[in-house]
PDB file of C-alpha atoms and ligand atoms in Angstrom:
ATOM      1  CA  MET K   1       0.071  -0.014   0.333  1.00  0.00           C
ATOM      2  CA  SER K   2       1.277   3.556  -0.847  1.00  0.00           C
ATOM      3  CA  ILE K   3       0.306   6.462   1.899  1.00  0.00           C
ATOM      4  CA  LYS K   4       0.975  10.133   0.964  1.00  0.00           C
ATOM      5  CA  ILE K   5       2.860  12.264   3.705  1.00  0.00           C
ATOM      6  CA  PRO K   6       0.823  14.736   4.864  1.00  0.00           C
ATOM      7  CA  PHE K   7       0.633  18.404   2.656  1.00  0.00           C
ATOM      8  CA  PHE K   8       2.898  20.810   4.747  1.00  0.00           C
ATOM      9  CA  ARG K   9       2.609  24.654   4.222  1.00  0.00           C
ATOM     10  CA  SER K  10       5.605  24.957   1.977  1.00  0.00           C
ATOM     11  CA  LYS K  11       8.201  22.560   0.336  1.00  0.00           C
ATOM     12  CA  GLN K  12      10.566  24.779   2.854  1.00  0.00           C
ATOM     13  CA  GLU K  13       8.941  23.524   5.580  1.00  0.00           C
ATOM     14  CA  ASN K  14       8.952  19.884   4.039  1.00  0.00           C
ATOM     15  CA  PRO K  15      11.622  19.071   1.446  1.00  0.00           C
ATOM     16  CA  LEU K  16       9.964  15.585   1.290  1.00  0.00           C
ATOM     17  CA  GLN K  17       6.472  16.579   0.675  1.00  0.00           C
ATOM     18  CA  ASP K  18       6.512  14.644  -2.754  1.00  0.00           C
ATOM     19  CA  ASN K  19       7.553  11.370  -1.345  1.00  0.00           C
ATOM     20  CA  GLU K  20       5.270   8.438  -0.977  1.00  0.00           C
ATOM     21  CA  LEU K  21       5.968   6.031   1.860  1.00  0.00           C
ATOM     22  CA  THR K  22       5.239   2.304   0.350  1.00  0.00           C
ATOM     23  CA  ASN K  23       7.071   0.236   3.127  1.00  0.00           C
ATOM     24  CA  VAL K  24       5.787   1.443   6.541  1.00  0.00           C
ATOM     25  CA  PRO K  25       7.612   0.034   9.331  1.00  0.00           C
ATOM     26  CA  GLU K  26       5.274  -1.921  11.373  1.00  0.00           C
ATOM     27  CA  HIS K  27       6.822  -1.650  14.684  1.00  0.00           C
ATOM     28  CA  VAL K  28       8.631   1.919  15.741  1.00  0.00           C
ATOM     29  CA  ALA K  29      10.046   2.187  19.070  1.00  0.00           C
ATOM     30  CA  ILE K  30      10.891   5.345  20.448  1.00  0.00           C
ATOM     31  CA  ILE K  31      12.968   6.954  23.382  1.00  0.00           C
ATOM     32  CA  MET K  32      11.364  10.156  23.836  1.00  0.00           C
ATOM     33  CA  ASP K  33      14.235  11.955  24.674  1.00  0.00           C
ATOM     34  CA  GLY K  34      14.759  16.061  25.697  1.00  0.00           C
ATOM     35  CA  ASN K  35      12.402  16.974  27.947  1.00  0.00           C
ATOM     36  CA  GLY K  36      14.414  18.620  30.686  1.00  0.00           C
ATOM     37  CA  ARG K  37      16.408  20.324  28.196  1.00  0.00           C
ATOM     38  CA  TRP K  38      13.365  21.773  26.275  1.00  0.00           C
ATOM     39  CA  ALA K  39      11.921  23.105  29.667  1.00  0.00           C
ATOM     40  CA  LYS K  40      15.510  24.492  30.682  1.00  0.00           C
ATOM     41  CA  LYS K  41      15.680  26.314  27.178  1.00  0.00           C
ATOM     42  CA  ARG K  42      12.414  28.062  28.213  1.00  0.00           C
ATOM     43  CA  GLY K  43      13.053  28.997  31.839  1.00  0.00           C
ATOM     44  CA  LEU K  44      10.535  26.434  32.977  1.00  0.00           C
ATOM     45  CA  PRO K  45      11.196  23.593  35.310  1.00  0.00           C
ATOM     46  CA  ARG K  46      12.052  19.725  33.910  1.00  0.00           C
ATOM     47  CA  VAL K  47       8.177  18.618  34.128  1.00  0.00           C
ATOM     48  CA  ALA K  48       6.896  21.184  32.180  1.00  0.00           C
ATOM     49  CA  GLY K  49       8.860  19.369  29.652  1.00  0.00           C
ATOM     50  CA  HIS K  50       7.496  16.244  30.289  1.00  0.00           C
ATOM     51  CA  LYS K  51       3.858  17.767  30.302  1.00  0.00           C
ATOM     52  CA  ALA K  52       4.767  19.346  26.750  1.00  0.00           C
ATOM     53  CA  GLY K  53       6.005  15.860  25.919  1.00  0.00           C
ATOM     54  CA  MET K  54       2.886  13.895  27.087  1.00  0.00           C
ATOM     55  CA  ASP K  55       0.940  16.001  24.745  1.00  0.00           C
ATOM     56  CA  VAL K  56       3.176  15.439  21.888  1.00  0.00           C
ATOM     57  CA  VAL K  57       2.639  11.421  22.718  1.00  0.00           C
ATOM     58  CA  LYS K  58      -1.116  11.885  21.263  1.00  0.00           C
ATOM     59  CA  ASN K  59       0.102  13.685  17.980  1.00  0.00           C
ATOM     60  CA  ILE K  60       2.566  11.187  17.081  1.00  0.00           C
ATOM     61  CA  VAL K  61      -0.164   8.212  17.973  1.00  0.00           C
ATOM     62  CA  GLU K  62      -2.306  10.067  15.493  1.00  0.00           C
ATOM     63  CA  ALA K  63       0.428  10.104  12.945  1.00  0.00           C
ATOM     64  CA  ALA K  64       1.305   6.384  13.548  1.00  0.00           C
ATOM     65  CA  ILE K  65      -2.490   5.617  12.881  1.00  0.00           C
ATOM     66  CA  LYS K  66      -2.343   7.933   9.481  1.00  0.00           C
ATOM     67  CA  TYR K  67       0.580   6.029   8.245  1.00  0.00           C
ATOM     68  CA  ASN K  68      -0.481   2.673   9.253  1.00  0.00           C
ATOM     69  CA  VAL K  69       1.982   1.951  11.770  1.00  0.00           C
ATOM     70  CA  LYS K  70       0.680  -0.971  13.655  1.00  0.00           C
ATOM     71  CA  ILE K  71       2.801  -1.328  16.877  1.00  0.00           C
ATOM     72  CA  LEU K  72       4.212   2.026  18.364  1.00  0.00           C
ATOM     73  CA  THR K  73       6.130   1.412  21.511  1.00  0.00           C
ATOM     74  CA  LEU K  74       7.293   4.480  24.020  1.00  0.00           C
ATOM     75  CA  PHE K  75       9.864   4.699  26.653  1.00  0.00           C
ATOM     76  CA  ALA K  76       7.806   6.295  29.108  1.00  0.00           C
ATOM     77  CA  PHE K  77       9.559   5.489  32.357  1.00  0.00           C
ATOM     78  CA  SER K  78      12.984   3.440  32.630  1.00  0.00           C
ATOM     79  CA  THR K  79      14.043   1.307  35.848  1.00  0.00           C
ATOM     80  CA  GLU K  80      16.708   3.836  36.045  1.00  0.00           C
ATOM     81  CA  ASN K  81      14.316   6.551  36.154  1.00  0.00           C
ATOM     82  CA  TRP K  82      13.774   6.059  39.652  1.00  0.00           C
ATOM     83  CA  LYS K  83      17.141   7.862  40.258  1.00  0.00           C
ATOM     84  CA  ARG K  84      15.795  11.323  39.970  1.00  0.00           C
ATOM     85  CA  PRO K  85      14.664  13.308  42.616  1.00  0.00           C
ATOM     86  CA  GLN K  86      11.345  12.249  44.136  1.00  0.00           C
ATOM     87  CA  PRO K  87       9.050  15.253  42.773  1.00  0.00           C
ATOM     88  CA  GLU K  88       9.892  14.509  39.012  1.00  0.00           C
ATOM     89  CA  VAL K  89       9.701  10.492  39.703  1.00  0.00           C
ATOM     90  CA  GLU K  90       6.388  11.269  40.889  1.00  0.00           C
ATOM     91  CA  PHE K  91       5.346  13.764  38.143  1.00  0.00           C
ATOM     92  CA  LEU K  92       6.369  11.093  35.498  1.00  0.00           C
ATOM     93  CA  LEU K  93       4.386   8.443  37.218  1.00  0.00           C
ATOM     94  CA  ARG K  94       1.381  10.604  37.749  1.00  0.00           C
ATOM     95  CA  LEU K  95       1.391  11.503  33.483  1.00  0.00           C
ATOM     96  CA  PRO K  96      -0.045   7.888  32.435  1.00  0.00           C
ATOM     97  CA  LYS K  97      -3.093   8.834  34.432  1.00  0.00           C
ATOM     98  CA  GLU K  98      -3.352  12.257  32.945  1.00  0.00           C
ATOM     99  CA  PHE K  99      -2.774  11.309  29.611  1.00  0.00           C
ATOM    100  CA  LEU K 100      -5.598   8.905  29.620  1.00  0.00           C
ATOM    101  CA  HIS K 101      -7.846  10.991  31.659  1.00  0.00           C
ATOM    102  CA  ILE K 102      -7.580  13.372  28.841  1.00  0.00           C
ATOM    103  CA  TYR K 103      -7.297  10.890  25.752  1.00  0.00           C
ATOM    104  CA  LEU K 104      -8.381   8.017  26.417  1.00  0.00           C
ATOM    105  CA  PRO K 105     -11.910   8.587  24.812  1.00  0.00           C
ATOM    106  CA  ASP K 106     -10.131   9.606  21.702  1.00  0.00           C
ATOM    107  CA  LEU K 107      -8.337   6.416  21.776  1.00  0.00           C
ATOM    108  CA  MET K 108     -11.130   4.431  22.013  1.00  0.00           C
ATOM    109  CA  LYS K 109     -12.551   6.359  19.170  1.00  0.00           C
ATOM    110  CA  ASN K 110      -9.486   5.341  16.993  1.00  0.00           C
ATOM    111  CA  ASN K 111      -9.575   1.853  18.063  1.00  0.00           C
ATOM    112  CA  VAL K 112      -6.168   2.015  19.976  1.00  0.00           C
ATOM    113  CA  ARG K 113      -5.380  -0.848  22.196  1.00  0.00           C
ATOM    114  CA  ILE K 114      -3.176  -0.123  25.005  1.00  0.00           C
ATOM    115  CA  GLU K 115      -0.424  -2.382  26.686  1.00  0.00           C
ATOM    116  CA  THR K 116       2.867  -2.272  28.739  1.00  0.00           C
ATOM    117  CA  ILE K 117       6.018  -3.532  29.246  1.00  0.00           C
ATOM    118  CA  GLY K 118       7.950  -3.473  32.206  1.00  0.00           C
ATOM    119  CA  ASP K 119       7.593  -4.457  35.780  1.00  0.00           C
ATOM    120  CA  PHE K 120       4.144  -3.174  36.327  1.00  0.00           C
ATOM    121  CA  ASP K 121       3.566  -4.304  39.577  1.00  0.00           C
ATOM    122  CA  SER K 122       6.077  -2.164  41.415  1.00  0.00           C
ATOM    123  CA  LEU K 123       4.678   1.071  40.036  1.00  0.00           C
ATOM    124  CA  PRO K 124       2.469   2.920  42.502  1.00  0.00           C
ATOM    125  CA  PRO K 125      -0.996   2.268  42.686  1.00  0.00           C
ATOM    126  CA  TYR K 126      -2.501   5.362  40.940  1.00  0.00           C
ATOM    127  CA  THR K 127      -0.341   4.737  37.964  1.00  0.00           C
ATOM    128  CA  LYS K 128      -1.474   0.875  37.804  1.00  0.00           C
ATOM    129  CA  GLU K 129      -5.029   1.744  38.060  1.00  0.00           C
ATOM    130  CA  ALA K 130      -5.444   3.981  35.576  1.00  0.00           C
ATOM    131  CA  VAL K 131      -3.345   1.994  33.143  1.00  0.00           C
ATOM    132  CA  GLN K 132      -5.060  -1.355  34.015  1.00  0.00           C
ATOM    133  CA  TYR K 133      -8.352   0.358  33.289  1.00  0.00           C
ATOM    134  CA  ALA K 134      -7.024   1.715  30.068  1.00  0.00           C
ATOM    135  CA  LYS K 135      -5.962  -1.879  29.150  1.00  0.00           C
ATOM    136  CA  GLU K 136      -9.373  -3.517  30.090  1.00  0.00           C
ATOM    137  CA  LYS K 137     -11.213  -1.151  28.221  1.00  0.00           C
ATOM    138  CA  THR K 138      -9.214  -1.153  25.333  1.00  0.00           C
ATOM    139  CA  LYS K 139      -8.563  -4.382  25.320  1.00  0.00           C
ATOM    140  CA  ASP K 140     -10.732  -5.867  22.215  1.00  0.00           C
ATOM    141  CA  ASN K 141      -9.557  -2.529  20.092  1.00  0.00           C
ATOM    142  CA  ASP K 142      -7.896  -4.070  17.068  1.00  0.00           C
ATOM    143  CA  GLY K 143      -6.105  -0.611  15.640  1.00  0.00           C
ATOM    144  CA  LEU K 144      -2.704   0.746  16.830  1.00  0.00           C
ATOM    145  CA  LEU K 145      -1.061  -1.428  19.489  1.00  0.00           C
ATOM    146  CA  LEU K 146       0.151   1.543  21.928  1.00  0.00           C
ATOM    147  CA  ASN K 147       2.708  -0.239  24.102  1.00  0.00           C
ATOM    148  CA  PHE K 148       3.955   1.894  27.272  1.00  0.00           C
ATOM    149  CA  ALA K 149       7.456   0.605  28.290  1.00  0.00           C
ATOM    150  CA  LEU K 150       6.592   1.708  32.211  1.00  0.00           C
ATOM    151  CA  ASN K 151       9.097   0.909  34.729  1.00  0.00           C
ATOM    152  CA  TYR K 152      10.904  -1.060  31.663  1.00  0.00           C
ATOM    153  CA  GLY K 153      14.901  -1.995  31.739  1.00  0.00           C
ATOM    154  CA  SER K 154      16.255  -4.299  29.190  1.00  0.00           C
ATOM    155  CA  ARG K 155      18.614  -5.921  31.354  1.00  0.00           C
ATOM    156  CA  SER K 156      16.423  -6.515  34.368  1.00  0.00           C
ATOM    157  CA  GLU K 157      13.781  -8.228  31.682  1.00  0.00           C
ATOM    158  CA  ILE K 158      16.441 -10.589  30.284  1.00  0.00           C
ATOM    159  CA  MET K 159      17.073 -11.523  34.122  1.00  0.00           C
ATOM    160  CA  ARG K 160      13.612 -12.029  34.767  1.00  0.00           C
ATOM    161  CA  ALA K 161      13.386 -14.408  31.386  1.00  0.00           C
ATOM    162  CA  ILE K 162      16.272 -16.525  32.484  1.00  0.00           C
ATOM    163  CA  LYS K 163      14.661 -16.966  36.017  1.00  0.00           C
ATOM    164  CA  LEU K 164      11.382 -18.005  34.706  1.00  0.00           C
ATOM    165  CA  ILE K 165      13.104 -20.174  32.518  1.00  0.00           C
ATOM    166  CA  MET K 166      15.161 -21.974  34.981  1.00  0.00           C
ATOM    167  CA  ASN K 167      11.712 -22.166  37.118  1.00  0.00           C
ATOM    168  CA  ASP K 168      10.081 -24.335  34.152  1.00  0.00           C
ATOM    169  CA  LEU K 169      13.005 -26.187  33.587  1.00  0.00           C
ATOM    170  CA  ASP K 170      12.857 -27.308  37.152  1.00  0.00           C
ATOM    171  CA  ASP K 171       9.141 -28.012  37.044  1.00  0.00           C
ATOM    172  CA  ASP K 172      10.014 -29.824  33.649  1.00  0.00           C
ATOM    173  CA  LYS K 173       7.962 -27.651  31.156  1.00  0.00           C
ATOM    174  CA  VAL K 174      10.435 -26.632  29.200  1.00  0.00           C
ATOM    175  CA  SER K 175      13.844 -28.904  28.354  1.00  0.00           C
ATOM    176  CA  MET K 176      17.160 -27.547  27.457  1.00  0.00           C
ATOM    177  CA  ASP K 177      17.039 -28.723  23.864  1.00  0.00           C
ATOM    178  CA  ASN K 178      13.553 -26.407  23.615  1.00  0.00           C
ATOM    179  CA  ILE K 179      15.640 -23.338  24.211  1.00  0.00           C
ATOM    180  CA  ASP K 180      16.279 -21.414  21.460  1.00  0.00           C
ATOM    181  CA  GLU K 181      15.503 -17.809  19.973  1.00  0.00           C
ATOM    182  CA  ASP K 182      12.007 -18.023  19.763  1.00  0.00           C
ATOM    183  CA  LEU K 183      11.713 -19.432  23.262  1.00  0.00           C
ATOM    184  CA  ILE K 184      13.659 -16.663  25.064  1.00  0.00           C
ATOM    185  CA  SER K 185      11.243 -14.052  23.182  1.00  0.00           C
ATOM    186  CA  LYS K 186       8.395 -15.854  24.798  1.00  0.00           C
ATOM    187  CA  TYR K 187       9.463 -15.340  28.351  1.00  0.00           C
ATOM    188  CA  LEU K 188      10.399 -11.346  27.523  1.00  0.00           C
ATOM    189  CA  TYR K 189       7.651  -8.475  28.243  1.00  0.00           C
ATOM    190  CA  THR K 190       7.227  -8.335  24.560  1.00  0.00           C
ATOM    191  CA  GLU K 191       6.077 -11.599  24.148  1.00  0.00           C
ATOM    192  CA  GLY K 192       3.780 -12.164  20.995  1.00  0.00           C
ATOM    193  CA  LEU K 193       4.864  -8.653  19.833  1.00  0.00           C
ATOM    194  CA  SER K 194       7.177  -8.474  16.187  1.00  0.00           C
ATOM    195  CA  ASP K 195      10.566  -6.906  16.632  1.00  0.00           C
ATOM    196  CA  PRO K 196      10.870  -2.969  16.058  1.00  0.00           C
ATOM    197  CA  ASP K 197      11.239  -2.146  12.863  1.00  0.00           C
ATOM    198  CA  LEU K 198      12.441   1.235  13.268  1.00  0.00           C
ATOM    199  CA  LEU K 199      14.015   3.025  16.690  1.00  0.00           C
ATOM    200  CA  ILE K 200      13.709   6.503  16.914  1.00  0.00           C
ATOM    201  CA  ARG K 201      15.736   8.661  19.361  1.00  0.00           C
ATOM    202  CA  THR K 202      15.239  12.244  20.018  1.00  0.00           C
ATOM    203  CA  SER K 203      17.314  14.831  21.476  1.00  0.00           C
ATOM    204  CA  GLY K 204      20.441  14.316  19.783  1.00  0.00           C
ATOM    205  CA  GLU K 205      21.526  11.585  22.118  1.00  0.00           C
ATOM    206  CA  LYS K 206      22.740   8.333  20.628  1.00  0.00           C
ATOM    207  CA  ARG K 207      22.585   5.663  22.821  1.00  0.00           C
ATOM    208  CA  LEU K 208      19.957   2.328  23.604  1.00  0.00           C
ATOM    209  CA  SER K 209      19.781   3.475  27.543  1.00  0.00           C
ATOM    210  CA  ASN K 210      18.340  -0.305  28.584  1.00  0.00           C
ATOM    211  CA  PHE K 211      15.714  -0.101  26.085  1.00  0.00           C
ATOM    212  CA  LEU K 212      14.711  -3.316  24.217  1.00  0.00           C
ATOM    213  CA  LEU K 213      18.410  -4.896  24.204  1.00  0.00           C
ATOM    214  CA  TRP K 214      17.221  -8.103  22.644  1.00  0.00           C
ATOM    215  CA  GLN K 215      14.438  -6.787  20.291  1.00  0.00           C
ATOM    216  CA  LEU K 216      16.662  -4.223  18.438  1.00  0.00           C
ATOM    217  CA  ALA K 217      19.241  -6.818  17.472  1.00  0.00           C
ATOM    218  CA  TYR K 218      18.099  -5.999  13.548  1.00  0.00           C
ATOM    219  CA  THR K 219      16.104  -2.624  14.160  1.00  0.00           C
ATOM    220  CA  GLU K 220      16.900   0.383  12.101  1.00  0.00           C
ATOM    221  CA  PHE K 221      18.072   3.576  14.093  1.00  0.00           C
ATOM    222  CA  TRP K 222      17.045   6.870  13.112  1.00  0.00           C
ATOM    223  CA  PHE K 223      18.339   9.724  15.413  1.00  0.00           C
ATOM    224  CA  THR K 224      17.257  13.147  15.278  1.00  0.00           C
ATOM    225  CA  ASP K 225      18.522  16.529  17.587  1.00  0.00           C
ATOM    226  CA  VAL K 226      14.445  17.406  17.464  1.00  0.00           C
ATOM    227  CA  LEU K 227      13.533  17.305  21.593  1.00  0.00           C
ATOM    228  CA  TRP K 228      10.825  15.370  22.342  1.00  0.00           C
ATOM    229  CA  PRO K 229       8.422  18.055  22.979  1.00  0.00           C
ATOM    230  CA  ASP K 230       9.659  19.767  19.513  1.00  0.00           C
ATOM    231  CA  PHE K 231       8.824  16.319  17.871  1.00  0.00           C
ATOM    232  CA  ASP K 232       5.777  16.649  15.347  1.00  0.00           C
ATOM    233  CA  GLU K 233       4.127  14.558  12.475  1.00  0.00           C
ATOM    234  CA  GLN K 234       6.738  16.085  10.011  1.00  0.00           C
ATOM    235  CA  VAL K 235       9.606  15.041  11.884  1.00  0.00           C
ATOM    236  CA  PHE K 236       7.914  11.682  12.407  1.00  0.00           C
ATOM    237  CA  SER K 237       7.514  11.507   8.327  1.00  0.00           C
ATOM    238  CA  GLU K 238      10.893  12.181   8.127  1.00  0.00           C
ATOM    239  CA  ALA K 239      12.020   8.945   9.862  1.00  0.00           C
ATOM    240  CA  LEU K 240       9.638   6.779   7.813  1.00  0.00           C
ATOM    241  CA  LEU K 241      10.752   8.116   4.418  1.00  0.00           C
ATOM    242  CA  GLU K 242      14.234   7.549   5.779  1.00  0.00           C
ATOM    243  CA  TYR K 243      13.606   3.994   6.752  1.00  0.00           C
ATOM    244  CA  GLN K 244      11.843   3.384   3.096  1.00  0.00           C
ATOM    245  CA  LYS K 245      15.911   3.805   2.282  1.00  0.00           C
ATOM    246  CA  ARG K 246      17.075   1.035   4.250  1.00  0.00           C
ATOM    247  CA  ALA K 247      17.970  -2.235   2.925  1.00  0.00           C
ATOM    248  CA  ARG K 248      17.467  -4.529   5.928  1.00  0.00           C
ATOM    249  CA  ARG K 249      19.443  -7.920   5.328  1.00  0.00           C
ATOM    250  CA  PHE K 250      19.051  -9.557   8.909  1.00  0.00           C
ATOM    251  CA  GLY K 251      22.635 -10.543   8.010  1.00  0.00           C
ATOM    252  CA  GLY K 252      22.192 -11.877   4.581  1.00  0.00           C
ATOM    253  CA  ILE K 253      23.304 -10.529   1.768  1.00  0.00           C
TER     254      ILE K 253
HETATM  255  C1  FPP B 301      13.563  11.889  28.804  1.00  0.00           C
HETATM  256  O1  FPP B 301      13.869  13.282  28.747  1.00  0.00           O
HETATM  257  C2  FPP B 301      12.511  11.469  28.948  1.00  0.00           C
HETATM  258  C3  FPP B 301      11.469  11.082  29.995  1.00  0.00           C
HETATM  259  C4  FPP B 301      12.282  10.324  31.398  1.00  0.00           C
HETATM  260  C5  FPP B 301      10.132  10.601  30.137  1.00  0.00           C
HETATM  261  C6  FPP B 301       9.364  10.809  29.116  1.00  0.00           C
HETATM  262  C7  FPP B 301       7.648  10.955  29.063  1.00  0.00           C
HETATM  263  C8  FPP B 301       7.355  11.324  28.317  1.00  0.00           C
HETATM  264  C9  FPP B 301       7.830  12.244  26.646  1.00  0.00           C
HETATM  265  C10 FPP B 301       5.773  11.556  28.518  1.00  0.00           C
HETATM  266  C11 FPP B 301       5.084  10.365  28.695  1.00  0.00           C
HETATM  267  C12 FPP B 301       3.607  10.528  28.594  1.00  0.00           C
HETATM  268  C13 FPP B 301       2.751   9.625  28.813  1.00  0.00           C
HETATM  269  C14 FPP B 301       1.673   9.573  28.054  1.00  0.00           C
HETATM  270  C15 FPP B 301       3.167   8.425  29.626  1.00  0.00           C
HETATM  271  P1  FPP B 301      14.678  13.904  29.987  1.00  0.00           P
HETATM  272  O2  FPP B 301      13.860  14.161  31.069  1.00  0.00           O
HETATM  273  O3  FPP B 301      15.972  12.994  30.391  1.00  0.00           O
HETATM  274  O4  FPP B 301      15.080  15.249  29.197  1.00  0.00           O
HETATM  275  P2  FPP B 301      16.635  15.978  29.228  1.00  0.00           P
HETATM  276  O5  FPP B 301      17.707  14.597  28.822  1.00  0.00           O
HETATM  277  O6  FPP B 301      16.552  16.902  28.110  1.00  0.00           O
HETATM  278  O7  FPP B 301      16.822  16.138  30.633  1.00  0.00           O
END
């Protein structure tokens, strides 16, 4: 299927306006970085950047639907983010509830299903309750899968998988001969999901920060200096267009 990218006001604004998307990544993962710097540049508290970033999530969900992306995985809170000052941690963990309070009706209308990856049980009750409610409410939707990485860390995910596999070995539910890449994938939080085709990281940083280390083995990476609160449909479409040009060989020729 071929999808036209949106019409922007001027060619200058979007030099790619005549291009078409013919190969849309099925699964896009995003490290939404730069909220703090965005706020600092404006003399605002860091949390103002997170708040602005929350509204961008809604815009990018809409863009993802428009371009026919099937899965959007967003790194919303890492297992390392607990090291931030307590008020910032609390603000970040209250954002899912606020986001869902404002946008869940729209997400329902748009047939979006909400899921999470990460250590859900260790989240505070106000996060868990809001997100659990949204998961339940959207569970039969079959449009975009909006997958929040919440309290997620890839190394602990892999460690957890190893422990679960060892338990199942003990219980004879798994035998040593069965352990292969597919089996390991089934023990990760991302069980049943295809691996991301495209990873986007905003704000100029070029590292993975403990995000989806197993799942990104053959993913295409795209980095932009744009800070997450300034990220928009146009920048998103640039990433999708760049993805078209990548030759994915998965180790073959
Ligand atoms: C990194 O920027 C960003 C985060 C740790 C949080 C990302 C969260 C959002 C964008 C909002 C999430 C919205 C929902 C709906 C859950 P940073 O604070 O590290 O920025 P800096 O590197 O400029 O300091």
